[in-house]
Coordinates of N, CA and C in Angstrom, one line a residue:
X1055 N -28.9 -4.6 -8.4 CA -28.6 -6.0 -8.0 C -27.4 -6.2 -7.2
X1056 N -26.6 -5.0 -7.2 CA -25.4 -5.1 -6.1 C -24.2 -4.8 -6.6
X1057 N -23.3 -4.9 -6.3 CA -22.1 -4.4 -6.6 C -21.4 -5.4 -7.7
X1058 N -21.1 -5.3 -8.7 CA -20.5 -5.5 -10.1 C -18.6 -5.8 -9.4
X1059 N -18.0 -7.5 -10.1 CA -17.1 -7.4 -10.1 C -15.8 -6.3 -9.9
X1060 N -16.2 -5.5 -10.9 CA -15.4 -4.2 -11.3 C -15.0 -3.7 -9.8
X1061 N -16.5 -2.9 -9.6 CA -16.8 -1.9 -8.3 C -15.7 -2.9 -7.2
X1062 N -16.2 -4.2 -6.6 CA -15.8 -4.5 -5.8 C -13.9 -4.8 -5.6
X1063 N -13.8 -5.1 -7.2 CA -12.3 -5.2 -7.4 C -12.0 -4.0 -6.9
X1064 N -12.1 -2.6 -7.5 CA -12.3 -1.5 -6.7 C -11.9 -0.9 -5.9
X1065 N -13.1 -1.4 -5.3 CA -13.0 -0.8 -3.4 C -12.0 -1.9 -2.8
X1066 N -11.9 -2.9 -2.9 CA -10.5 -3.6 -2.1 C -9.5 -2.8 -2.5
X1067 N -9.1 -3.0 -3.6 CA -8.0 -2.0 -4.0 C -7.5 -0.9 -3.5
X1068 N -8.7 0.3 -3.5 CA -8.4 1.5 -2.9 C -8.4 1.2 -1.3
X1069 N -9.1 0.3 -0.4 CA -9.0 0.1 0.6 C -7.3 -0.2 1.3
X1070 N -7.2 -1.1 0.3 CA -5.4 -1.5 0.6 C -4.5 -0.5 0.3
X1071 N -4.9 0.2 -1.2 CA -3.7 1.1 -1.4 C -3.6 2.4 -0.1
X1072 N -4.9 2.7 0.3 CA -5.1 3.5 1.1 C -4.0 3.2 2.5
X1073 N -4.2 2.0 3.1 CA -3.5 1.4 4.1 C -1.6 1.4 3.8
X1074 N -2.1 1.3 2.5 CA -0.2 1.2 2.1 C 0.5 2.9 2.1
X1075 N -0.5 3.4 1.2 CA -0.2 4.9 1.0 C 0.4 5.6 2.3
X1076 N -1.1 5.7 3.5 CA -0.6 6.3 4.7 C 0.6 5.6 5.7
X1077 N 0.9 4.2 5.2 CA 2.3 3.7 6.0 C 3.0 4.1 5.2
X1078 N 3.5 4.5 4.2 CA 4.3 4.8 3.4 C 4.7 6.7 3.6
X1079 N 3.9 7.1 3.6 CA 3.4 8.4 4.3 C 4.2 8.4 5.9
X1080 N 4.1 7.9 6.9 CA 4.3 7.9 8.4 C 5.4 7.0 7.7
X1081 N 6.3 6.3 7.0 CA 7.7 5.9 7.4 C 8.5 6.8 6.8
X1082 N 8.1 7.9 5.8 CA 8.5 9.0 4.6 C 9.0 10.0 6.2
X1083 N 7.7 10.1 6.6 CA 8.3 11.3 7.8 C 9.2 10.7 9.1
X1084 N 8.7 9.5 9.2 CA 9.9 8.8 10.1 C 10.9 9.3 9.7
X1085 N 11.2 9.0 8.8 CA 12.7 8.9 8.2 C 13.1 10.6 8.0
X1086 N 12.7 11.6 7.9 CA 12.9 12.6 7.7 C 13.4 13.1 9.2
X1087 N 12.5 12.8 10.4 CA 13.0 12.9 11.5 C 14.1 13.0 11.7
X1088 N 14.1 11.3 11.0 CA 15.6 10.4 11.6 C 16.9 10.9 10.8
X1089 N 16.9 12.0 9.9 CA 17.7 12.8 8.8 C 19.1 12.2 10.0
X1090 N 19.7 12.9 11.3 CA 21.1 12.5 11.5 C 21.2 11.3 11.6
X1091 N 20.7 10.0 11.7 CA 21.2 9.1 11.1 C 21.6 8.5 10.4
X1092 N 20.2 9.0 9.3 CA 20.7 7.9 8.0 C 22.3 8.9 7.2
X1093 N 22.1 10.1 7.7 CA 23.8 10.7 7.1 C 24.6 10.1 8.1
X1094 N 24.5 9.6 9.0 CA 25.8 8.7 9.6 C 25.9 7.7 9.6
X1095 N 24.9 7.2 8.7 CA 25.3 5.4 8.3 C 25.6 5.8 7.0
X1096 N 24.8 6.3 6.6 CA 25.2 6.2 4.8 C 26.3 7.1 4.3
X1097 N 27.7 6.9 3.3 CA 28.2 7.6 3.1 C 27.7 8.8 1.9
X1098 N 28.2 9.7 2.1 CA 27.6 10.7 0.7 C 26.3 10.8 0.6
X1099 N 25.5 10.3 1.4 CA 23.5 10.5 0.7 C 23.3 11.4 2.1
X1100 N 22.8 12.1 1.5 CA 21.9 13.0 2.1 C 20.6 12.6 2.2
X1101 N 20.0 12.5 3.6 CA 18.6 11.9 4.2 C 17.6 12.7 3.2
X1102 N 17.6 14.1 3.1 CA 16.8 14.8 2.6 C 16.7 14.7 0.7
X1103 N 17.4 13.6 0.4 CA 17.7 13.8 -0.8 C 16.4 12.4 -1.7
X1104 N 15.4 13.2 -2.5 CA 14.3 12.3 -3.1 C 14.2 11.7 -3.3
X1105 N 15.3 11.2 -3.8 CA 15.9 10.1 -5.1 C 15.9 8.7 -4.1
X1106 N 16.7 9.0 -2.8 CA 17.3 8.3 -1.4 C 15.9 8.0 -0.9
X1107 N 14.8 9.0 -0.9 CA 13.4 8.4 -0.3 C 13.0 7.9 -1.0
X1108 N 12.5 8.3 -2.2 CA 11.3 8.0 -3.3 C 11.9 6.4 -3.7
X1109 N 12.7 6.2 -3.9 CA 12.6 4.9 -4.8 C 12.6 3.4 -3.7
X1110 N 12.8 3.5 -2.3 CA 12.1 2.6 -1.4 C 10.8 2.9 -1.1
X1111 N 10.5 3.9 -1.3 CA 8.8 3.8 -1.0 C 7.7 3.5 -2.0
X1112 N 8.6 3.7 -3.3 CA 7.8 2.9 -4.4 C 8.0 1.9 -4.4
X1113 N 9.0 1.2 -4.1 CA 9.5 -0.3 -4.2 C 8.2 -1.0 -3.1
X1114 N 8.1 -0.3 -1.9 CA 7.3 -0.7 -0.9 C 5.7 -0.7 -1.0
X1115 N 5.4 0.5 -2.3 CA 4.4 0.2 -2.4 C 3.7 -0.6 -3.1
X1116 N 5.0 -0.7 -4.3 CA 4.5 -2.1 -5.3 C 4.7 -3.1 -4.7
X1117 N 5.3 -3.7 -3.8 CA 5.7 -4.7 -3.1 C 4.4 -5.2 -2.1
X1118 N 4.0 -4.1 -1.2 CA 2.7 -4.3 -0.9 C 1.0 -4.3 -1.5
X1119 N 1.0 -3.6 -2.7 CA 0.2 -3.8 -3.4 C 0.1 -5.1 -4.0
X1120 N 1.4 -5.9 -4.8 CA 1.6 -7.1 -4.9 C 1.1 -8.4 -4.0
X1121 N 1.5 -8.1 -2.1 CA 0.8 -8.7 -1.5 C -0.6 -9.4 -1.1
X1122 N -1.2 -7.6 -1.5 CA -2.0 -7.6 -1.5 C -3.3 -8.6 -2.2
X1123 N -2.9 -8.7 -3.9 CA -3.4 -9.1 -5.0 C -4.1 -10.6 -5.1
X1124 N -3.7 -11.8 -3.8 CA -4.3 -12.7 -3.4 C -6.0 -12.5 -2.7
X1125 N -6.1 -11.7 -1.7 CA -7.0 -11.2 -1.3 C -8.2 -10.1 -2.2
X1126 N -7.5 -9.7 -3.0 CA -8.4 -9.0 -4.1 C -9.6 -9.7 -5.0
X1127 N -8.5 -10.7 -5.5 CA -8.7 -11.7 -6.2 C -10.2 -12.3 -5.7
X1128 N -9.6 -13.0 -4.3 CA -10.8 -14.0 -3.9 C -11.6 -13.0 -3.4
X1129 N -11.6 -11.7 -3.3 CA -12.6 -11.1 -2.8 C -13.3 -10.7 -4.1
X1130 N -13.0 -11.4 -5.7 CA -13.8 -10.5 -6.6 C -14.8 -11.8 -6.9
X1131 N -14.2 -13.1 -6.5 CA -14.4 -14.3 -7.0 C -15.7 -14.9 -6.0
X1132 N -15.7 -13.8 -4.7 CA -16.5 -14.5 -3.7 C -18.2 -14.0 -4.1
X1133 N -19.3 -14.5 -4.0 CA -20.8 -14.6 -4.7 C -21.2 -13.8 -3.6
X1134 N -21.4 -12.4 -3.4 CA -22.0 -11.4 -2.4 C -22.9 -12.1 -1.4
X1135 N -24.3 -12.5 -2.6 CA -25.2 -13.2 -1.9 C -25.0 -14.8 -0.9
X1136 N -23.8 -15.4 -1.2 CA -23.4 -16.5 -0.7 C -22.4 -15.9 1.0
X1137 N -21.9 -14.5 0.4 CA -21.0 -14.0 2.2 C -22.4 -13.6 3.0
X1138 N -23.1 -12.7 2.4 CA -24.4 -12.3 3.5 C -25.3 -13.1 4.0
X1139 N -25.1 -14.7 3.4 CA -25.9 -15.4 4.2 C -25.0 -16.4 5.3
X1140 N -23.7 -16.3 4.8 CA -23.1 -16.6 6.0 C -22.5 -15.6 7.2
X1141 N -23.0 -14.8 6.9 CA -23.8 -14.1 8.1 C -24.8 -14.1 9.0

């Protein structure tokens, strides 16, 4: 009969996190690139140091995930059979 709340909650989800993941991914290596500058803005941190990456890119991904959560929503709320006929 079609895709079940669940499922659809789901695949939005993984659709977004996927979007977030690989931005988060390509600003991770940005930034590794960019290693001589962030040691010459920042005192004492070392660009290459995990702690200095990892805890903005989880902040970014809860943050975007979070954004996301409007759009999930109305997309679990919306009646399948009522989008494909507005088609």
């Amino acid at each position: 009969h079609g895709a079940c709340d669940a499922e659809r909650l789901r695949s939005v989800i993984a659709r977004a996190f996927l979007m977030i993941f690989f931005g988060v991914v390509a600003g991770v290596i940005v930034g590794i690139l960019a290693v001589r500058s962030f040691e010459a803005l920042f005192y004492e941190v070392k660009a290459t140091d995990v702690s200095a990456m990892a805890a903005p890119a989880i902040i970014i991904l809860a943050a975007a995930l979070l954004a996301a959560l409007p759009a999930v929503l109305r997309a679990v709320r919306i009646d399948p059979v009522i989008l494909l006929r507005s088609e």
